Amino acid sequence: MQWLYCDFHIHTTWSDGNCSIDEVVDLYGETGFDVIAITDHVLDSGSIERYGKPVSELSVMDRQDFGAYQEALWGAARRAWERYGMLLIPGVELTNNTQRYHILALDIKEYIAPDLSVEEIIESIHRQQGISVACHPYFRNHSGEDPSFYLWENHERLASLFDAWEVANRDDLFNVVGLKKFNYIANSDFHERRHLLSWKTLLRCEKNVESVKEAIRKNDQVSLFLYRGGKIRP
């Protein structure tokens, strides 16, 4: 086993990120990361209706995009492994701004609608042998809004359902989440190159997808670190 440098929350031009999938792979691979998950946004129908624009203009995906997105990620995963020895785990961020929850679904194979309840989403993720992560549960933006606070407001009921909670997201460290001693990981919520400098996860496990998923679930050999530049590995 070894300590693996990981980031499980990354966006690309498939949603609202500035970098293509290949650009993300090269950036993380050249830096020396071991494991990444690309998790572009799928937005709930209520939010789409409020915006009054077609999905193609909202920098998000819908059910029709999912197959092509998965195919692109699997192709990129092969290149990431062959060129950099880096694992790429396909995923999505199920983004329900109407009910105020964001959930990472890692290593899923079938589309999951973000309109479902939290419990239904988690059940669907686990039915596919995927990993469920509560995104930035204690985050407030500069306007004081809390777009994903539902998970924290209901954390006593939901805590054990998730495989992990984000204890850190980009530059934010959520001490209230850490104090609860939930299973945790830390992620960049990457949207542009400067977001590489952010909180990340260290997992001690074998370097394959199933071992990484099991390490997140067990959460007994996990650490977080604040990456501030330079190559991680020679």
Short mmCIF file of C-alpha atoms in Angstrom, two decimals:
data_model
loop_
_atom_site.label_atom_id
_atom_site.label_comp_id
_atom_site.label_asym_id
_atom_site.label_seq_id
_atom_site.Cartn_x
_atom_site.Cartn_y
_atom_site.Cartn_z
CA MET A 1 0.00 0.00 0.00
CA GLN A 2 1.03 3.61 -0.48
CA TRP A 3 -0.25 7.10 0.24
CA LEU A 4 -2.13 8.35 -2.81
CA TYR A 5 -2.61 12.03 -3.66
CA CYS A 6 -6.26 12.50 -4.60
CA ASP A 7 -8.83 15.08 -5.73
CA PHE A 8 -12.40 13.86 -6.14
CA HIS A 9 -14.23 17.06 -7.18
CA ILE A 10 -13.23 18.49 -10.57
CA HIS A 11 -15.24 20.31 -13.26
CA THR A 12 -14.44 20.62 -16.96
CA THR A 13 -15.91 22.28 -20.04
CA TRP A 14 -18.64 19.64 -19.94
CA SER A 15 -20.22 21.93 -17.34
CA ASP A 16 -18.88 25.17 -15.87
CA GLY A 17 -15.14 24.43 -15.82
CA ASN A 18 -12.60 26.31 -17.93
CA CYS A 19 -10.42 23.30 -18.82
CA SER A 20 -11.19 20.38 -21.10
CA ILE A 21 -10.97 16.83 -19.79
CA ASP A 22 -7.59 16.36 -21.48
CA GLU A 23 -6.27 19.62 -20.01
CA VAL A 24 -7.32 18.48 -16.54
CA VAL A 25 -5.64 15.10 -17.03
CA ASP A 26 -2.40 16.74 -18.15
CA LEU A 27 -2.43 19.32 -15.34
CA TYR A 28 -2.94 16.77 -12.57
CA GLY A 29 -0.81 14.10 -14.21
CA GLU A 30 2.17 16.39 -14.72
CA THR A 31 1.84 17.60 -11.12
CA GLY A 32 2.07 14.02 -9.87
CA PHE A 33 -1.41 13.21 -8.58
CA ASP A 34 -2.39 9.57 -8.23
CA VAL A 35 -6.20 9.72 -8.36
CA ILE A 36 -8.71 12.24 -9.69
CA ALA A 37 -12.47 12.20 -10.19
CA ILE A 38 -14.12 14.39 -12.81
CA THR A 39 -17.56 15.41 -11.58
CA ASP A 40 -19.37 17.78 -13.90
CA HIS A 41 -22.72 19.32 -12.93
CA VAL A 42 -26.13 17.81 -13.60
CA LEU A 43 -28.74 20.43 -12.63
CA ASP A 44 -32.25 19.91 -11.24
CA SER A 45 -35.24 20.72 -13.45
CA GLY A 46 -36.61 23.40 -11.10
CA SER A 47 -33.43 25.44 -11.42
CA ILE A 48 -33.42 25.02 -15.19
CA GLU A 49 -36.99 26.34 -15.33
CA ARG A 50 -36.10 29.35 -13.17
CA TYR A 51 -33.16 30.25 -15.38
CA GLY A 52 -35.45 30.11 -18.41
CA LYS A 53 -32.69 28.91 -20.73
CA PRO A 54 -31.99 25.64 -22.52
CA VAL A 55 -29.55 23.29 -20.83
CA SER A 56 -27.00 23.95 -23.58
CA GLU A 57 -26.70 27.57 -22.40
CA LEU A 58 -26.41 26.82 -18.67
CA SER A 59 -22.99 25.09 -18.48
CA VAL A 60 -24.55 21.93 -17.07
CA MET A 61 -25.44 18.48 -18.37
CA ASP A 62 -28.67 16.55 -18.63
CA ARG A 63 -29.66 12.95 -19.28
CA GLN A 64 -29.02 13.25 -23.03
CA ASP A 65 -25.38 14.24 -22.44
CA PHE A 66 -24.58 11.49 -19.96
CA GLY A 67 -23.65 8.69 -22.37
CA ALA A 68 -21.22 10.82 -24.38
CA TYR A 69 -19.78 12.28 -21.17
CA GLN A 70 -19.12 8.82 -19.74
CA GLU A 71 -17.51 7.71 -22.99
CA ALA A 72 -15.23 10.76 -22.96
CA LEU A 73 -14.23 10.08 -19.36
CA TRP A 74 -13.42 6.43 -19.97
CA GLY A 75 -11.24 7.40 -22.91
CA ALA A 76 -9.49 9.99 -20.77
CA ALA A 77 -9.07 7.44 -17.98
CA ARG A 78 -7.14 5.16 -20.33
CA ARG A 79 -4.87 8.02 -21.39
CA ALA A 80 -4.37 9.16 -17.78
CA TRP A 81 -3.22 5.70 -16.76
CA GLU A 82 -1.03 5.03 -19.78
CA ARG A 83 0.70 8.42 -19.74
CA TYR A 84 0.83 9.29 -16.03
CA GLY A 85 -0.06 6.17 -14.05
CA MET A 86 -2.98 8.20 -12.68
CA LEU A 87 -6.46 6.87 -11.97
CA LEU A 88 -9.41 8.85 -13.32
CA ILE A 89 -12.75 7.98 -11.75
CA PRO A 90 -15.83 9.13 -13.70
CA GLY A 91 -18.45 10.97 -11.68
CA VAL A 92 -20.98 13.78 -11.55
CA GLU A 93 -22.03 16.48 -9.13
CA LEU A 94 -25.79 16.13 -8.68
CA THR A 95 -26.73 19.76 -8.23
CA ASN A 96 -30.15 20.51 -6.75
CA ASN A 97 -30.26 24.26 -6.16
CA THR A 98 -34.01 24.16 -5.61
CA GLN A 99 -33.73 21.97 -2.51
CA ARG A 100 -30.17 23.17 -1.75
CA TYR A 101 -28.03 20.06 -1.91
CA HIS A 102 -25.04 19.04 -4.00
CA ILE A 103 -23.90 15.40 -4.01
CA LEU A 104 -20.87 13.82 -5.67
CA ALA A 105 -21.59 10.47 -7.30
CA LEU A 106 -18.29 8.68 -8.01
CA ASP A 107 -17.87 5.67 -10.28
CA ILE A 108 -21.47 5.44 -11.44
CA LYS A 109 -22.45 3.91 -14.77
CA GLU A 110 -26.07 5.03 -15.12
CA TYR A 111 -27.67 8.46 -15.08
CA ILE A 112 -29.14 9.69 -11.78
CA ALA A 113 -31.67 12.52 -11.78
CA PRO A 114 -30.81 15.38 -9.40
CA ASP A 115 -34.55 15.91 -8.78
CA LEU A 116 -34.62 12.81 -6.58
CA SER A 117 -34.53 13.09 -2.80
CA VAL A 118 -31.17 12.83 -1.04
CA GLU A 119 -32.03 9.34 0.17
CA GLU A 120 -33.05 8.20 -3.31
CA ILE A 121 -29.88 9.63 -4.84
CA ILE A 122 -27.65 7.88 -2.32
CA GLU A 123 -29.54 4.61 -2.80
CA SER A 124 -29.07 4.87 -6.57
CA ILE A 125 -25.35 5.59 -6.19
CA HIS A 126 -24.86 2.61 -3.89
CA ARG A 127 -26.92 0.34 -6.13
CA GLN A 128 -24.28 1.06 -8.79
CA GLN A 129 -21.46 0.35 -6.31
CA GLY A 130 -20.53 4.03 -6.41
CA ILE A 131 -19.39 6.46 -3.73
CA SER A 132 -21.64 9.22 -2.35
CA VAL A 133 -20.10 12.43 -1.00
CA ALA A 134 -21.83 15.39 0.64
CA CYS A 135 -20.47 18.48 -1.14
CA HIS A 136 -19.35 21.63 0.71
CA PRO A 137 -22.05 21.10 3.36
CA TYR A 138 -21.23 24.20 5.41
CA PHE A 139 -20.41 26.61 2.59
CA ARG A 140 -21.77 30.15 2.30
CA ASN A 141 -20.90 32.36 -0.66
CA HIS A 142 -19.80 36.00 -0.55
CA SER A 143 -23.42 37.12 -0.49
CA GLY A 144 -24.14 35.01 2.57
CA GLU A 145 -26.21 32.54 0.57
CA ASP A 146 -26.00 28.84 1.40
CA PRO A 147 -26.72 26.98 -1.87
CA SER A 148 -26.02 23.51 -0.44
CA PHE A 149 -26.94 23.87 3.23
CA TYR A 150 -29.75 21.31 3.24
CA LEU A 151 -27.30 18.51 3.92
CA TRP A 152 -25.95 20.23 7.01
CA GLU A 153 -29.38 21.20 8.27
CA ASN A 154 -30.26 17.50 8.14
CA HIS A 155 -26.88 16.02 8.99
CA GLU A 156 -28.06 13.99 11.98
CA ARG A 157 -30.48 12.10 9.76
CA LEU A 158 -28.16 11.86 6.74
CA ALA A 159 -24.72 11.42 8.32
CA SER A 160 -24.48 7.65 8.12
CA LEU A 161 -25.98 7.43 4.62
CA PHE A 162 -23.07 9.17 2.88
CA ASP A 163 -19.77 7.42 2.30
CA ALA A 164 -17.99 10.70 3.07
CA TRP A 165 -18.50 14.41 3.71
CA GLU A 166 -16.30 17.18 2.35
CA VAL A 167 -14.48 18.50 5.40
CA ALA A 168 -12.62 20.95 3.15
CA ASN A 169 -13.47 22.45 -0.22
CA ARG A 170 -10.97 24.56 -2.15
CA ASP A 171 -9.78 27.11 0.48
CA ASP A 172 -12.54 26.46 3.02
CA LEU A 173 -12.02 24.15 6.00
CA PHE A 174 -15.29 23.15 7.65
CA ASN A 175 -14.30 22.57 11.27
CA VAL A 176 -17.92 21.87 12.26
CA VAL A 177 -17.90 18.87 9.92
CA GLY A 178 -14.58 17.66 11.31
CA LEU A 179 -15.84 17.93 14.87
CA LYS A 180 -18.66 15.53 14.05
CA LYS A 181 -16.07 12.90 13.13
CA PHE A 182 -17.92 11.91 9.97
CA ASN A 183 -16.08 10.04 7.24
CA TYR A 184 -14.37 12.81 5.30
CA ILE A 185 -12.42 13.78 2.23
CA ALA A 186 -11.06 17.14 1.02
CA ASN A 187 -11.36 18.43 -2.55
CA SER A 188 -10.55 21.38 -4.77
CA ASP A 189 -13.95 21.88 -6.45
CA PHE A 190 -11.75 22.65 -9.46
CA HIS A 191 -13.14 24.99 -12.13
CA GLU A 192 -9.95 26.70 -13.37
CA ARG A 193 -6.21 26.18 -13.14
CA ARG A 194 -5.66 28.34 -10.06
CA HIS A 195 -8.01 26.04 -8.12
CA LEU A 196 -5.30 23.37 -8.17
CA LEU A 197 -3.90 25.22 -5.15
CA SER A 198 -6.41 23.96 -2.61
CA TRP A 199 -7.30 21.27 -0.08
CA LYS A 200 -6.79 17.68 -1.20
CA THR A 201 -7.04 14.12 0.14
CA LEU A 202 -4.39 11.53 0.97
CA LEU A 203 -5.54 7.89 1.04
CA ARG A 204 -3.39 4.92 2.01
CA CYS A 205 -4.41 2.00 -0.18
CA GLU A 206 -3.59 0.07 -3.32
CA LYS A 207 -3.68 2.05 -6.55
CA ASN A 208 -6.86 0.78 -8.17
CA VAL A 209 -10.41 2.10 -8.24
CA GLU A 210 -11.96 -0.53 -5.96
CA SER A 211 -9.27 -0.05 -3.30
CA VAL A 212 -9.71 3.72 -3.46
CA LYS A 213 -13.47 3.40 -3.01
CA GLU A 214 -13.03 1.02 -0.09
CA ALA A 215 -10.51 3.39 1.52
CA ILE A 216 -13.06 6.22 1.35
CA ARG A 217 -15.72 3.99 2.90
CA LYS A 218 -13.48 2.72 5.72
CA ASN A 219 -11.91 6.15 6.24
CA ASP A 220 -9.32 4.85 8.70
CA GLN A 221 -6.22 5.75 6.66
CA VAL A 222 -7.12 9.17 5.29
CA SER A 223 -5.62 12.60 5.67
CA LEU A 224 -6.08 16.03 4.13
CA PHE A 225 -3.39 18.36 2.86
CA LEU A 226 -3.26 21.89 1.52
CA TYR A 227 -1.49 21.81 -1.85
CA ARG A 228 0.38 25.04 -2.58
CA GLY A 229 2.36 24.22 -5.71
CA GLY A 230 5.26 22.24 -7.12
CA LYS A 231 5.52 18.65 -8.29
CA ILE A 232 4.17 16.16 -5.78
CA ARG A 233 6.34 13.33 -7.06
CA PRO A 234 9.66 13.50 -8.94
#
